[in-house]
Tab-separated table of C-alpha atoms in Angstrom:
chain	number	residue	atom	x	y	z
A	26	UNK	CA	0.077	-0.102	0.050
A	27	UNK	CA	2.556	2.382	0.743
A	28	UNK	CA	4.885	1.556	-2.061
A	29	UNK	CA	1.473	2.177	-4.082
A	30	UNK	CA	1.116	5.824	-2.413
A	31	UNK	CA	4.490	6.275	-3.205
A	32	UNK	CA	4.223	5.700	-7.027
A	33	UNK	CA	1.204	7.606	-7.309
A	34	UNK	CA	2.639	10.805	-5.373
A	35	UNK	CA	5.946	10.558	-7.798
A	36	UNK	CA	3.470	10.415	-11.188
A	37	UNK	CA	1.617	13.506	-9.705
A	38	UNK	CA	4.946	15.261	-9.352
A	39	UNK	CA	6.695	14.186	-12.428
A	40	UNK	CA	2.970	15.346	-14.457
A	41	UNK	CA	2.883	18.691	-12.270
A	42	UNK	CA	6.686	19.394	-13.245
A	43	UNK	CA	6.140	18.335	-16.864
A	44	UNK	CA	3.109	20.717	-17.323
A	45	UNK	CA	5.109	23.393	-15.700
A	46	UNK	CA	7.783	22.830	-17.943
A	47	UNK	CA	5.810	22.608	-21.282
A	48	UNK	CA	3.823	25.952	-19.923
A	49	UNK	CA	6.901	27.813	-19.549
A	50	UNK	CA	8.477	26.719	-22.740
A	51	UNK	CA	5.427	27.895	-24.536
A	52	UNK	CA	5.514	31.030	-22.446
A	53	UNK	CA	9.287	31.767	-23.476
A	54	UNK	CA	8.078	31.285	-27.072
A	55	UNK	CA	5.539	34.517	-26.725
A	56	UNK	CA	6.819	37.660	-28.347
A	57	UNK	CA	5.477	41.062	-27.027
A	58	UNK	CA	2.946	42.853	-29.338
A	59	UNK	CA	3.074	46.351	-29.281
A	60	UNK	CA	-0.188	48.185	-30.102
A	61	UNK	CA	-0.327	49.451	-33.266
A	62	UNK	CA	-2.149	53.208	-31.796
A	63	UNK	CA	-1.859	52.998	-28.393
A	64	UNK	CA	-4.430	55.498	-27.715
A	65	UNK	CA	-7.233	57.301	-29.755
A	66	UNK	CA	-5.919	60.412	-31.615
A	67	UNK	CA	-7.522	63.181	-32.728
A	68	UNK	CA	-6.592	65.903	-35.304
A	69	UNK	CA	-7.790	69.477	-35.918
A	70	UNK	CA	-6.773	70.879	-39.286
A	71	UNK	CA	-7.373	74.039	-40.531
A	72	UNK	CA	-6.310	76.441	-43.641
A	73	UNK	CA	-7.006	79.673	-45.139
A	74	UNK	CA	-6.264	79.846	-48.750
A	75	UNK	CA	-6.318	82.726	-51.540
A	76	UNK	CA	-5.349	83.266	-55.160
A	77	UNK	CA	-5.457	85.887	-57.589
A	78	UNK	CA	-4.543	86.107	-61.055
A	79	UNK	CA	-5.824	87.604	-64.733
A	80	UNK	CA	-6.500	84.178	-66.810
A	81	UNK	CA	-10.103	82.812	-65.300
A	82	UNK	CA	-10.966	79.629	-67.216
A	83	UNK	CA	-14.874	80.608	-66.423
A	84	UNK	CA	-14.804	83.629	-68.547
A	85	UNK	CA	-12.675	81.699	-71.208
A	86	UNK	CA	-9.083	82.913	-70.482
A	87	UNK	CA	-9.491	86.156	-69.223
A	88	UNK	CA	-10.641	87.811	-65.973
A	89	UNK	CA	-10.187	87.524	-62.217
A	90	UNK	CA	-8.961	84.452	-60.617
A	91	UNK	CA	-9.387	85.680	-57.345
A	92	UNK	CA	-10.882	83.266	-54.536
A	93	UNK	CA	-10.622	82.469	-50.833
A	94	UNK	CA	-11.335	78.798	-49.211
A	95	UNK	CA	-11.317	78.250	-45.569
A	96	UNK	CA	-11.431	74.679	-44.796
A	97	UNK	CA	-11.828	72.434	-41.560
A	98	UNK	CA	-10.881	69.126	-40.887
A	99	UNK	CA	-11.194	66.466	-38.008
A	100	UNK	CA	-9.456	63.107	-38.291
A	101	UNK	CA	-10.295	60.779	-35.396
A	102	UNK	CA	-8.104	57.696	-35.150
A	103	UNK	CA	-9.400	54.712	-32.874
A	104	UNK	CA	-7.461	51.739	-31.931
A	105	UNK	CA	-10.442	48.566	-32.132
A	106	UNK	CA	-7.773	46.282	-30.719
A	107	UNK	CA	-3.953	45.913	-30.719
A	108	UNK	CA	-4.102	45.363	-34.558
A	109	UNK	CA	-6.986	46.955	-36.027
A	110	UNK	CA	-7.238	51.118	-36.736
A	111	UNK	CA	-10.816	52.688	-37.555
A	112	UNK	CA	-9.754	56.400	-38.821
A	113	UNK	CA	-12.301	59.002	-39.371
A	114	UNK	CA	-11.634	61.787	-41.429
A	115	UNK	CA	-14.526	64.665	-41.974
A	116	UNK	CA	-13.937	67.996	-43.635
A	117	UNK	CA	-15.878	71.132	-44.478
A	118	UNK	CA	-14.481	73.658	-47.227
A	119	UNK	CA	-16.455	77.241	-47.724
A	120	UNK	CA	-15.191	79.296	-50.521
A	121	UNK	CA	-16.094	82.410	-51.896
A	122	UNK	CA	-14.699	83.009	-55.796
A	123	UNK	CA	-15.090	86.122	-58.212
A	124	UNK	CA	-14.034	84.002	-60.747
A	125	UNK	CA	-16.904	81.534	-60.316
A	126	UNK	CA	-19.418	83.777	-60.087
A	127	UNK	CA	-19.068	84.909	-63.583
A	128	UNK	CA	-20.938	82.054	-64.450
A	129	UNK	CA	-23.764	84.501	-64.315
A	130	UNK	CA	-21.928	88.062	-64.775
A	131	UNK	CA	-25.207	89.527	-65.729
A	132	UNK	CA	-26.653	89.055	-62.361
A	133	UNK	CA	-25.342	92.082	-60.548
A	134	UNK	CA	-26.090	95.984	-60.845
A	135	UNK	CA	-22.671	97.213	-62.038
A	136	UNK	CA	-21.832	96.561	-66.022
A	137	UNK	CA	-20.734	92.933	-66.347
A	138	UNK	CA	-17.155	92.642	-66.529
A	139	UNK	CA	-14.627	89.799	-66.471
A	140	UNK	CA	-12.246	91.396	-64.076
A	141	UNK	CA	-15.323	92.235	-61.643
A	142	UNK	CA	-17.005	89.810	-59.315
A	143	UNK	CA	-20.849	89.480	-59.763
A	144	UNK	CA	-23.415	88.879	-56.951
A	145	UNK	CA	-24.967	85.515	-58.257
A	146	UNK	CA	-25.396	82.465	-56.530
A	147	UNK	CA	-22.521	80.593	-57.990
A	148	UNK	CA	-19.783	83.346	-56.246
A	149	UNK	CA	-19.568	81.065	-53.293
A	150	UNK	CA	-20.051	77.129	-52.627
A	151	UNK	CA	-19.291	74.393	-49.895
A	152	UNK	CA	-17.666	71.409	-50.279
A	153	UNK	CA	-17.959	68.550	-47.701
A	154	UNK	CA	-16.446	65.228	-47.536
A	155	UNK	CA	-16.652	62.359	-45.112
A	156	UNK	CA	-14.370	59.180	-45.172
A	157	UNK	CA	-13.697	56.267	-43.155
A	158	UNK	CA	-10.638	53.982	-43.346
A	159	UNK	CA	-9.822	50.217	-41.553
A	160	UNK	CA	-6.674	49.038	-41.481
A	161	UNK	CA	-5.280	45.555	-39.873
A	162	UNK	CA	-1.380	44.766	-39.131
A	163	UNK	CA	-0.633	41.335	-38.635
A	164	UNK	CA	1.180	39.950	-35.422
A	165	UNK	CA	4.834	40.919	-36.532
A	166	UNK	CA	3.545	44.120	-37.889
A	167	UNK	CA	5.054	42.781	-41.370
A	168	UNK	CA	1.869	42.704	-43.328
A	169	UNK	CA	-1.004	45.693	-43.129
A	170	UNK	CA	-4.243	45.762	-45.195
A	171	UNK	CA	-6.289	48.444	-45.085
A	172	UNK	CA	-9.880	49.917	-46.880
A	173	UNK	CA	-11.680	53.075	-47.157
A	174	UNK	CA	-14.837	54.301	-48.405
A	175	UNK	CA	-15.425	58.030	-49.144
A	176	UNK	CA	-18.160	60.622	-50.191
A	177	UNK	CA	-18.383	64.428	-50.756
A	178	UNK	CA	-20.394	66.871	-51.996
A	179	UNK	CA	-20.842	70.442	-53.294
A	180	UNK	CA	-23.678	72.066	-55.131
A	181	UNK	CA	-22.741	70.412	-58.707
A	182	UNK	CA	-20.669	67.617	-57.912
A	183	UNK	CA	-21.073	64.452	-55.844
A	184	UNK	CA	-18.244	61.689	-55.662
A	185	UNK	CA	-18.358	58.338	-53.686
A	186	UNK	CA	-15.164	56.140	-53.943
A	187	UNK	CA	-13.903	53.079	-52.188
A	188	UNK	CA	-10.339	51.779	-52.092
A	189	UNK	CA	-7.551	49.587	-50.307
A	190	UNK	CA	-3.890	48.934	-49.585
A	191	UNK	CA	-1.297	46.163	-48.810
A	192	UNK	CA	1.775	46.970	-47.095
A	193	UNK	CA	4.718	43.976	-46.684
A	194	UNK	CA	7.495	44.626	-44.570
A	195	UNK	CA	10.789	42.378	-44.698
A	196	UNK	CA	14.671	42.490	-44.162
A	197	UNK	CA	14.033	43.322	-40.478
A	198	UNK	CA	11.791	46.334	-41.657
A	199	UNK	CA	14.461	47.728	-43.455
A	200	UNK	CA	12.522	47.311	-46.780
A	201	UNK	CA	8.849	47.828	-47.665
A	202	UNK	CA	6.934	47.317	-50.503
A	203	UNK	CA	3.010	48.388	-51.404
A	204	UNK	CA	0.124	48.378	-53.604
A	205	UNK	CA	-3.298	50.316	-53.578
A	206	UNK	CA	-5.965	51.286	-55.615
A	207	UNK	CA	-8.984	53.311	-55.532
A	208	UNK	CA	-12.588	53.928	-57.462
A	209	UNK	CA	-14.258	56.886	-57.699
A	210	UNK	CA	-17.613	57.372	-59.193
A	211	UNK	CA	-18.741	60.929	-59.655
A	212	UNK	CA	-21.346	62.707	-60.760
A	213	UNK	CA	-22.187	66.098	-62.421
A	214	UNK	CA	-25.142	68.304	-62.111
A	215	UNK	CA	-24.024	70.539	-65.144
A	216	UNK	CA	-24.063	74.356	-65.127
A	217	UNK	CA	-23.849	76.173	-68.010
A	218	UNK	CA	-22.510	79.869	-68.696
A	219	UNK	CA	-26.197	82.041	-68.466
A	220	UNK	CA	-26.270	83.173	-72.300
A	221	UNK	CA	-25.781	79.630	-73.198
A	222	UNK	CA	-28.823	78.475	-71.317
A	223	UNK	CA	-31.418	80.217	-73.782
A	224	UNK	CA	-29.971	78.051	-76.855
A	225	UNK	CA	-31.188	74.915	-75.368
A	226	UNK	CA	-34.683	74.422	-74.718
A	227	UNK	CA	-35.318	78.110	-74.765
A	228	UNK	CA	-36.149	80.919	-76.843
A	229	UNK	CA	-32.333	81.618	-77.776
A	230	UNK	CA	-31.391	85.109	-78.991
A	231	UNK	CA	-35.249	86.501	-78.388
A	232	UNK	CA	-34.295	85.751	-74.584
A	233	UNK	CA	-35.080	88.724	-72.155
A	234	UNK	CA	-31.169	88.444	-71.611
A	235	UNK	CA	-30.439	89.933	-74.839
A	236	UNK	CA	-33.480	91.776	-75.677
A	237	UNK	CA	-33.097	93.743	-72.682
A	238	UNK	CA	-29.687	94.340	-72.997
A	239	UNK	CA	-27.699	95.483	-75.780
A	240	UNK	CA	-25.106	93.054	-78.007
A	241	UNK	CA	-22.093	95.033	-79.047
A	242	UNK	CA	-19.918	93.590	-81.532
A	243	UNK	CA	-21.199	90.738	-83.334
A	244	UNK	CA	-25.156	91.363	-83.000
A	245	UNK	CA	-25.873	88.066	-84.709
A	246	UNK	CA	-24.925	85.909	-81.716
A	247	UNK	CA	-25.150	82.372	-82.327
A	248	UNK	CA	-23.011	80.249	-79.711
A	249	UNK	CA	-22.106	76.343	-80.730
A	250	UNK	CA	-23.741	75.125	-77.653
A	251	UNK	CA	-25.128	71.424	-76.671
A	252	UNK	CA	-25.439	70.310	-73.239
A	253	UNK	CA	-23.259	67.370	-72.392
A	254	UNK	CA	-25.265	63.987	-72.671
A	255	UNK	CA	-23.014	62.272	-70.057
A	256	UNK	CA	-22.518	63.854	-66.453
A	257	UNK	CA	-20.842	60.914	-64.887
A	258	UNK	CA	-17.347	60.647	-64.653
A	259	UNK	CA	-15.301	57.319	-63.397
A	260	UNK	CA	-11.579	57.576	-61.775
A	261	UNK	CA	-9.456	54.108	-61.542
A	262	UNK	CA	-5.834	54.489	-59.708
A	263	UNK	CA	-3.247	51.861	-59.251
A	264	UNK	CA	-0.351	52.453	-57.314
A	265	UNK	CA	2.891	50.801	-56.395
A	266	UNK	CA	5.545	51.942	-53.615
A	267	UNK	CA	8.982	50.692	-52.551
A	268	UNK	CA	10.767	52.134	-49.765
A	269	UNK	CA	14.610	50.954	-48.467
A	270	UNK	CA	16.508	52.081	-45.421
A	271	UNK	CA	20.070	52.311	-47.388
A	272	UNK	CA	21.975	53.452	-44.495
A	273	UNK	CA	21.488	54.535	-40.772
A	274	UNK	CA	20.779	57.864	-41.508
A	275	UNK	CA	19.530	57.750	-45.654
A	276	UNK	CA	15.987	55.986	-46.440
A	277	UNK	CA	14.768	56.274	-50.236
A	278	UNK	CA	11.537	55.321	-51.685
A	279	UNK	CA	10.044	55.252	-54.970
A	280	UNK	CA	6.194	55.398	-56.442
A	281	UNK	CA	4.691	54.526	-59.541
A	282	UNK	CA	1.098	55.709	-60.127
A	283	UNK	CA	-1.432	55.097	-62.627
A	284	UNK	CA	-4.837	56.943	-63.199
A	285	UNK	CA	-7.678	56.142	-66.053
A	286	UNK	CA	-10.563	58.938	-65.703
A	287	UNK	CA	-13.733	58.085	-68.201
A	288	UNK	CA	-16.608	60.318	-68.555
A	289	UNK	CA	-17.280	64.267	-68.415
A	290	UNK	CA	-13.355	65.548	-68.258
A	291	UNK	CA	-14.957	68.766	-69.434
A	292	UNK	CA	-15.909	71.416	-66.911
A	293	UNK	CA	-19.229	72.865	-67.905
A	294	UNK	CA	-19.163	76.379	-67.078
A	295	UNK	CA	-15.677	77.167	-68.680
A	296	UNK	CA	-15.935	79.240	-71.734
A	297	UNK	CA	-14.362	79.209	-74.725
A	298	UNK	CA	-14.070	81.993	-77.531
A	299	UNK	CA	-12.871	80.955	-81.040
A	300	UNK	CA	-10.547	82.730	-83.171
A	301	UNK	CA	-12.471	81.915	-86.336
A	302	UNK	CA	-15.921	83.865	-84.729
A	303	UNK	CA	-16.792	87.251	-84.303
A	304	UNK	CA	-16.599	88.536	-80.644
A	305	UNK	CA	-20.222	89.498	-79.196
A	306	UNK	CA	-20.463	91.147	-75.755
A	307	UNK	CA	-22.910	92.574	-73.600
A	308	UNK	CA	-21.218	95.246	-71.114
A	309	UNK	CA	-17.628	94.473	-70.928
A	310	UNK	CA	-18.172	91.224	-70.811
A	311	UNK	CA	-17.482	88.674	-74.225
A	312	UNK	CA	-20.149	86.181	-74.379
A	313	UNK	CA	-19.077	82.636	-74.975
A	314	UNK	CA	-18.625	81.161	-78.207
A	315	UNK	CA	-18.975	77.407	-76.561
A	316	UNK	CA	-18.064	75.908	-73.352
A	317	UNK	CA	-14.914	73.614	-72.946
A	318	UNK	CA	-14.719	70.540	-74.701
A	319	UNK	CA	-12.365	67.931	-73.922
A	320	UNK	CA	-11.990	63.729	-74.355
A	321	UNK	CA	-13.764	61.402	-72.397
A	322	UNK	CA	-10.958	59.810	-71.506
A	323	UNK	CA	-7.600	60.470	-70.236
A	324	UNK	CA	-4.751	58.232	-68.667
A	325	UNK	CA	-2.612	59.495	-66.657
A	326	UNK	CA	1.051	57.794	-64.970
A	327	UNK	CA	3.679	59.373	-62.368
A	328	UNK	CA	6.604	57.938	-61.248
A	329	UNK	CA	9.046	59.482	-58.736
A	330	UNK	CA	11.210	59.198	-56.063
A	331	UNK	CA	12.028	60.566	-52.554
A	332	UNK	CA	15.227	60.357	-50.522
A	333	UNK	CA	15.479	61.563	-47.066
A	334	UNK	CA	19.216	61.853	-45.130
A	335	UNK	CA	19.535	62.387	-41.310
A	336	UNK	CA	22.333	64.828	-40.801
A	337	UNK	CA	22.662	65.340	-37.469
A	338	UNK	CA	20.297	65.676	-34.531
A	339	UNK	CA	19.555	69.261	-35.692
A	340	UNK	CA	19.114	68.913	-39.685
A	341	UNK	CA	17.732	66.503	-42.105
A	342	UNK	CA	17.018	66.899	-45.527
A	343	UNK	CA	13.949	65.611	-47.275
A	344	UNK	CA	14.234	65.490	-51.337
A	345	UNK	CA	11.642	64.443	-53.881
A	346	UNK	CA	11.377	64.440	-57.699
A	347	UNK	CA	8.517	63.118	-60.030
A	348	UNK	CA	7.852	62.692	-63.398
A	349	UNK	CA	3.955	62.921	-64.878
A	350	UNK	CA	2.906	62.429	-68.591
A	351	UNK	CA	-0.653	61.630	-69.835
A	352	UNK	CA	-2.318	60.893	-73.257
A	353	UNK	CA	-3.688	64.972	-73.378
A	354	UNK	CA	0.068	65.709	-74.289
A	355	UNK	CA	0.983	66.965	-70.934
A	356	UNK	CA	4.316	66.580	-69.473
A	357	UNK	CA	5.597	67.610	-66.145
A	358	UNK	CA	8.706	67.935	-63.618
A	359	UNK	CA	8.428	68.359	-60.068
A	360	UNK	CA	11.083	68.537	-57.668
A	361	UNK	CA	11.449	69.893	-54.163
A	362	UNK	CA	13.297	69.489	-50.962
A	363	UNK	CA	12.706	70.553	-47.280
A	364	UNK	CA	15.426	70.969	-44.438
A	365	UNK	CA	13.631	70.487	-41.139
A	366	UNK	CA	15.792	71.960	-37.947
A	367	UNK	CA	15.262	70.693	-35.010
A	368	UNK	CA	15.821	73.703	-32.213
A	369	UNK	CA	14.729	71.800	-29.181
A	370	UNK	CA	13.321	68.548	-28.475
A	371	UNK	CA	9.833	70.386	-28.703
A	372	UNK	CA	10.302	73.030	-31.796
A	373	UNK	CA	11.451	72.149	-35.267
A	374	UNK	CA	11.395	74.636	-38.411
A	375	UNK	CA	10.386	73.396	-41.791
A	376	UNK	CA	11.870	75.549	-44.684
A	377	UNK	CA	11.065	74.070	-48.094
A	378	UNK	CA	11.128	74.562	-51.705
A	379	UNK	CA	9.429	73.482	-54.705
A	380	UNK	CA	9.723	73.974	-58.556
A	381	UNK	CA	7.307	72.847	-60.836
A	382	UNK	CA	6.912	73.033	-64.771
A	383	UNK	CA	5.087	71.371	-67.811
A	384	UNK	CA	4.020	71.597	-71.318
A	385	UNK	CA	0.435	72.388	-72.231
A	386	UNK	CA	-2.245	69.793	-73.266
A	387	UNK	CA	-2.821	69.219	-77.112
A	388	UNK	CA	-6.281	71.181	-76.670
A	389	UNK	CA	-5.271	74.165	-75.347
A	390	UNK	CA	-5.348	77.678	-76.501
A	391	UNK	CA	-5.384	81.355	-74.682
A	392	UNK	CA	-8.608	83.446	-75.375
A	393	UNK	CA	-9.516	83.479	-79.157
A	394	UNK	CA	-7.117	81.429	-80.104
A	395	UNK	CA	-9.141	78.039	-80.473
A	396	UNK	CA	-10.530	77.113	-83.518
A	397	UNK	CA	-14.606	76.303	-83.975
A	398	UNK	CA	-13.566	73.637	-86.315
A	399	UNK	CA	-11.670	71.656	-83.680
A	400	UNK	CA	-13.419	68.575	-81.762
A	401	UNK	CA	-11.712	69.949	-78.667
A	402	UNK	CA	-10.674	72.831	-77.110
A	403	UNK	CA	-10.213	74.724	-73.917
A	404	UNK	CA	-8.726	77.958	-72.151
A	405	UNK	CA	-8.071	76.978	-68.737
A	406	UNK	CA	-4.433	77.951	-68.143
A	407	UNK	CA	-4.128	75.015	-65.589
A	408	UNK	CA	-3.845	72.935	-68.914
A	409	UNK	CA	-1.155	75.320	-70.567
A	410	UNK	CA	2.270	75.307	-70.415
A	411	UNK	CA	4.163	77.187	-67.531
A	412	UNK	CA	6.671	76.922	-64.340
A	413	UNK	CA	5.956	77.579	-61.024
A	414	UNK	CA	7.902	78.258	-57.606
A	415	UNK	CA	6.637	77.541	-54.119
A	416	UNK	CA	8.414	78.352	-50.903
A	417	UNK	CA	7.055	77.551	-47.646
A	418	UNK	CA	8.029	77.698	-44.096
A	419	UNK	CA	6.722	75.799	-41.087
A	420	UNK	CA	6.971	75.672	-37.444
A	421	UNK	CA	6.354	72.433	-35.065
A	422	UNK	CA	5.650	72.033	-31.837
A	423	UNK	CA	5.847	68.608	-29.937
A	424	UNK	CA	4.901	67.466	-26.402
A	425	UNK	CA	5.825	64.074	-26.113
A	426	UNK	CA	4.510	64.355	-22.273
A	427	UNK	CA	1.291	65.888	-23.284
A	428	UNK	CA	1.180	68.581	-20.716
A	429	UNK	CA	-1.464	70.186	-21.699
A	430	UNK	CA	-4.800	68.984	-21.762
A	431	UNK	CA	-8.343	69.449	-23.115
A	432	UNK	CA	-10.901	67.599	-20.887
A	433	UNK	CA	-9.449	63.756	-21.143
A	434	UNK	CA	-7.179	64.899	-24.320
A	435	UNK	CA	-3.497	65.877	-24.428
A	436	UNK	CA	-1.990	68.021	-26.785
A	437	UNK	CA	0.387	65.802	-28.303
A	438	UNK	CA	1.601	68.631	-31.360
A	439	UNK	CA	1.282	71.636	-32.971
A	440	UNK	CA	1.806	72.601	-36.565
A	441	UNK	CA	1.927	75.856	-38.390
A	442	UNK	CA	2.756	76.030	-42.208
A	443	UNK	CA	2.578	79.099	-44.698
A	444	UNK	CA	3.220	78.454	-48.572
A	445	UNK	CA	3.610	81.160	-51.159
A	446	UNK	CA	3.172	79.944	-54.852
A	447	UNK	CA	3.926	81.836	-58.030
A	448	UNK	CA	3.593	80.828	-61.433
A	449	UNK	CA	4.926	82.627	-64.582
A	450	UNK	CA	2.033	83.478	-65.666
A	451	UNK	CA	-0.301	85.791	-63.488
A	452	UNK	CA	-1.307	83.503	-60.973
A	453	UNK	CA	-0.268	83.433	-57.435
A	454	UNK	CA	-1.496	81.831	-54.466
A	455	UNK	CA	-0.659	81.339	-50.630
A	456	UNK	CA	-2.279	78.617	-47.873
A	457	UNK	CA	-1.572	79.242	-44.300
A	458	UNK	CA	-2.620	75.699	-42.532
A	459	UNK	CA	-2.844	75.015	-38.954
A	460	UNK	CA	-2.823	71.402	-37.093
A	461	UNK	CA	-3.594	70.144	-33.826
A	462	UNK	CA	-3.083	66.596	-32.562
A	463	UNK	CA	-4.477	65.282	-29.332
A	464	UNK	CA	-4.179	61.930	-27.702
A	465	UNK	CA	-6.573	60.115	-25.507
A	466	UNK	CA	-4.887	60.065	-21.437
């Protein structure tokens, strides 16, 4: 009996030891997994943008391009668990535009003039956007999947989009490859210049606009106008990325992007004036001979690269270059440099410079130089040949300990930036941006 009891006790001890040993071995193989996002983060972004110029596409390549825009955006990133993050991005942009006000230049009390803003309904608009994205990271953080959906809307335009991406890290996370794709389904609610509307389903030259105003120049005003039959536009994009740590202080990346667009790629309210048609005016405003007509398909390709060099604890150099071309005849080059200067652990300065130039689209000509016999034509100077320079300066404040608080959120960083952009045409613009990042305690 004693021997049997000893054997039972021995068996229990051996079993217990084996179980504990096995558990210990299993636990020793577990790797600590850091959460992708430790806590909820909230970004508040805002900007104030203003521009000027004398080549408004709304008035056929002549006239004021004055515009101001105020934008506010909130981005909330929520960790669902160790591996998954949900991000909600909501934004509103409100603008007033002397240029777009001249879609209806005869609404105001003063004489119509392409260089004077009209008081019509088209002088302002509000754009809204909502994007939701979801990302999942593998346990070893070497594989990242993401998906997103978005909607945006303004007075004459609505867009819905979906997209996704996959990123793979390997070589001890020194190498990264990625692929992403997006689809956007857009719909116009076409708005045409005021003087063209009576010539489709209206009484033409007998409309009150013409009978109550004096047409100077060519009194036999007869525009070439037919509304667009298709008011939809689809855009498909596919992008590939490659990033490599070349040295402990140097990182490089390459990107290749393809975009295919189909549908209404013309802007319905942008006028065109023909060289072979006599000019007609009401007051000081030239009446449209037609609206912009562009092909219903466009294929774009962009290839670029970045090289970031960490010089020391104070200076970093970030460079970028991109070459772009499309089947409308545009070729462009973009080059930029930014040199972050870390003054202290909390403050960093961001001086930057960007250069851009492009060739003109096959269908572009300035005001009164397009021909009525052409299939496609535009006087939008965004599609012209030009060069541009942009100078920027920013300052960033970072508080890794988030000493400042608003309710349950600590202030993590503040970013302020200013950019001045000038083309070798008459166009120039400036923008001030501000960003505030908060983290939940």
